Short mmCIF file of C-alpha atoms in Angstrom, two decimals:
data_model
loop_
_atom_site.label_atom_id
_atom_site.label_comp_id
_atom_site.label_asym_id
_atom_site.label_seq_id
_atom_site.Cartn_x
_atom_site.Cartn_y
_atom_site.Cartn_z
CA MET A 2 -16.25 -5.97 -10.10
CA LYS A 3 -14.94 -9.43 -10.74
CA ASN A 4 -14.54 -8.97 -14.47
CA PRO A 5 -12.26 -6.21 -15.81
CA LEU A 6 -14.22 -6.11 -19.07
CA ARG A 7 -17.45 -5.41 -17.17
CA ALA A 8 -15.68 -2.71 -15.17
CA ALA A 9 -14.41 -1.07 -18.34
CA ALA A 10 -17.90 -1.21 -19.89
CA LEU A 11 -19.41 0.35 -16.77
CA ALA A 12 -16.73 3.05 -16.79
CA ALA A 13 -17.55 3.85 -20.43
CA ALA A 14 -21.29 3.95 -19.64
CA LEU A 15 -20.70 6.34 -16.73
CA LEU A 16 -18.54 8.54 -18.94
CA VAL A 17 -21.18 8.68 -21.69
CA ALA A 18 -23.96 9.27 -19.16
CA GLY A 19 -21.95 12.05 -17.50
CA GLY A 20 -21.29 10.04 -14.34
CA ALA A 21 -19.35 11.62 -11.53
CA GLN A 22 -15.58 11.49 -11.73
CA ALA A 23 -15.50 9.86 -8.28
CA GLN A 24 -17.57 6.97 -9.61
CA MET A 25 -15.14 6.61 -12.50
CA GLN A 26 -12.24 6.41 -10.07
CA MET A 27 -14.02 3.68 -8.09
CA VAL A 28 -14.73 1.67 -11.24
CA ILE A 29 -11.14 2.02 -12.42
CA ASN A 30 -9.86 0.90 -9.00
CA ASP A 31 -12.17 -2.13 -9.14
CA ALA A 32 -10.93 -2.99 -12.63
CA ILE A 33 -7.31 -2.77 -11.50
CA SER A 34 -8.07 -4.86 -8.42
CA ALA A 35 -9.84 -7.50 -10.52
CA THR A 36 -6.94 -7.65 -12.96
CA VAL A 37 -4.33 -8.06 -10.22
CA ALA A 38 -6.51 -10.57 -8.35
CA GLY A 39 -6.89 -12.58 -11.53
CA GLN A 40 -3.13 -13.02 -11.76
CA ARG A 41 -2.72 -14.71 -8.36
CA HIS A 42 -4.96 -17.38 -6.90
CA GLY A 43 -3.68 -17.39 -3.34
CA PRO A 44 -1.71 -15.38 -0.81
CA LEU A 45 1.57 -13.80 -1.84
CA LYS A 46 4.60 -16.00 -1.14
CA LEU A 47 7.54 -14.09 0.32
CA ALA A 48 11.10 -15.32 0.70
CA ALA A 49 12.44 -15.90 4.19
CA PRO A 50 14.55 -13.11 5.71
CA GLU A 51 18.24 -13.13 4.85
CA PRO A 52 20.45 -14.76 7.52
CA GLY A 53 20.97 -12.38 10.44
CA GLN A 54 18.32 -9.96 9.12
CA ALA A 55 14.61 -9.30 9.68
CA LEU A 56 12.05 -8.72 6.94
CA VAL A 57 9.50 -5.90 7.14
CA VAL A 58 6.69 -5.97 4.58
CA PHE A 59 5.02 -2.60 4.02
CA TYR A 60 1.81 -2.55 2.00
CA ARG A 61 -1.28 -0.56 1.07
CA ASP A 62 -4.48 -2.46 0.45
CA VAL A 63 -6.64 -1.64 -2.56
CA PRO A 64 -9.19 0.85 -1.19
CA PHE A 65 -12.88 0.99 -1.99
CA TRP A 66 -12.41 4.62 -2.98
CA GLY A 67 -9.40 5.72 -5.02
CA ASN A 68 -6.34 7.37 -3.53
CA ARG A 69 -3.43 8.12 -5.84
CA GLN A 70 -1.34 9.64 -3.05
CA ILE A 71 2.05 8.01 -2.58
CA PHE A 72 3.05 6.80 0.89
CA GLU A 73 6.79 7.33 1.36
CA VAL A 74 8.09 4.95 4.04
CA ARG A 75 11.13 6.13 5.98
CA ASP A 76 13.39 4.72 8.66
CA GLY A 77 14.84 7.84 10.22
CA ASP A 78 16.15 9.92 7.33
CA ALA A 79 16.43 6.99 4.90
CA SER A 80 13.67 6.44 2.35
CA LEU A 81 12.84 2.72 2.17
CA ALA A 82 9.95 2.58 -0.31
CA SER A 83 7.18 4.59 -1.91
CA LEU A 84 3.82 2.86 -2.17
CA ARG A 85 0.64 3.51 -4.13
CA PHE A 86 -2.54 1.65 -3.31
CA GLY A 87 -2.33 -2.07 -4.04
CA GLN A 88 1.46 -2.21 -3.67
CA TYR A 89 3.90 -3.80 -1.23
CA ALA A 90 7.62 -3.61 -0.50
CA ALA A 91 9.56 -6.28 1.40
CA ILE A 92 12.53 -4.59 3.08
CA SER A 93 15.39 -6.40 4.79
CA VAL A 94 16.44 -4.62 7.99
CA THR A 95 19.13 -5.13 10.59
CA PRO A 96 18.03 -6.44 13.98
CA GLY A 97 17.37 -3.78 16.57
CA GLU A 98 15.01 -0.88 17.10
CA HIS A 99 13.59 0.95 14.10
CA ALA A 100 11.25 3.95 13.90
CA PHE A 101 9.30 3.74 10.64
CA ALA A 102 7.36 6.81 9.60
CA LEU A 103 5.60 8.24 6.59
CA ALA A 104 6.63 11.54 5.01
CA GLU A 105 3.05 12.83 5.33
CA GLY A 106 2.32 10.83 8.48
CA ASP A 107 0.54 11.72 11.67
CA GLY A 108 3.81 12.44 13.45
CA GLU A 109 3.94 9.19 15.41
CA PRO A 110 6.51 6.74 14.04
CA LEU A 111 5.85 3.01 14.27
CA ARG A 112 8.50 1.64 16.60
CA LEU A 113 9.61 -1.93 15.94
CA LEU A 114 12.19 -4.06 17.69
CA ALA A 115 13.30 -6.30 14.83
CA GLU A 116 14.64 -9.75 15.66
CA PRO A 117 16.77 -11.79 13.24
CA GLY A 118 14.82 -14.30 11.15
CA GLN A 119 11.43 -12.68 11.84
CA THR A 120 8.96 -11.21 9.33
CA TYR A 121 6.81 -8.21 10.28
CA TYR A 122 3.82 -6.79 8.39
CA VAL A 123 2.94 -3.09 8.31
CA GLU A 124 -0.09 -1.61 6.57
CA GLY A 125 -0.21 1.99 5.37
CA VAL A 126 -3.63 3.54 5.92
CA THR A 127 -5.26 6.95 5.85
CA ALA A 128 -6.80 7.95 9.18
CA LYS A 129 -8.41 11.07 10.60
CA VAL A 130 -6.21 12.81 13.14
CA ASP A 131 -7.58 16.03 14.62
CA LYS A 132 -10.20 16.24 11.84
CA VAL A 133 -7.51 15.99 9.14
CA LYS A 134 -6.79 12.88 7.05
CA ARG A 135 -3.22 11.75 7.65
CA GLN A 136 -1.13 8.78 6.62
CA ARG A 137 -0.41 6.19 9.29
CA LEU A 138 1.44 2.89 9.64
CA ASN A 139 -0.25 0.04 11.52
CA ARG A 140 1.43 -3.22 12.44
CA VAL A 141 -0.75 -6.17 11.42
CA ASP A 142 -0.50 -9.95 11.69
CA ALA A 143 0.39 -12.39 8.91
CA GLN A 144 -3.23 -13.48 8.51
CA ARG A 145 -4.39 -9.94 7.72
CA PHE A 146 -1.56 -9.49 5.23
CA ASP A 147 -2.38 -12.84 3.57
CA SER A 148 -6.02 -11.83 3.15
CA ALA A 149 -4.96 -8.66 1.27
CA SER A 150 -1.85 -10.00 -0.47
CA PHE A 151 -3.56 -11.60 -3.46
CA LYS A 152 -4.48 -8.07 -4.63
CA LEU A 153 -0.97 -6.61 -4.20
CA SER A 154 1.82 -6.01 -6.68
CA PRO A 155 5.43 -5.00 -5.96
CA SER A 156 6.06 -1.30 -5.51
CA ALA A 157 7.66 0.55 -8.38
CA PRO A 158 11.37 0.96 -7.51
CA GLU A 159 11.57 4.18 -9.55
CA LEU A 160 9.17 5.81 -7.06
CA ALA A 161 11.41 5.17 -4.03
CA GLY A 162 12.38 8.46 -2.45
CA THR A 163 10.08 10.56 -4.64
CA GLY A 164 8.00 11.63 -1.67
CA PRO A 165 4.27 11.95 -1.22
CA GLN A 166 3.55 14.06 -4.29
CA ASP A 167 0.94 12.92 -6.77
CA PRO A 168 2.80 12.25 -10.04
CA ASN A 169 1.01 12.69 -13.35
CA PRO A 170 0.09 9.13 -14.45
CA PHE A 171 -0.10 10.26 -18.09
CA GLU A 172 3.58 11.21 -18.42
#
């Protein structure tokens, strides 16, 4: 949906008509995506890495189908960010080897040799591993990030370190 008002009207029509809850979630996701997309007309502009540091940008694209699960990004035992769909976090890291993982990940950390002054892009996705959906981090190029970035908003700092639980959005 390109118009949030249309999306809201469709959501109301589905609710009145007894539409499936999954369809409601999709319509709500589209409305959120349209609202965020309407606020930015081009790719997200990020600051350059701090001197002597590298910048790692973690993000989750807005999915076609809703997923409220939080992706908790970790570097070893340290929690770096917690992301919902449509969010990003730009994290400054020291040069050297890092092993980024997700709390509910597939067990394989994303290994990255960070170089000073460089920016790296990492997408959080849900993938099937041994017939079970698991969280996974994939390194992507700047072009792929730019194509998704106009839909992204900064991650909520208050979620950092909360883990993968599904908080009640109505509290």
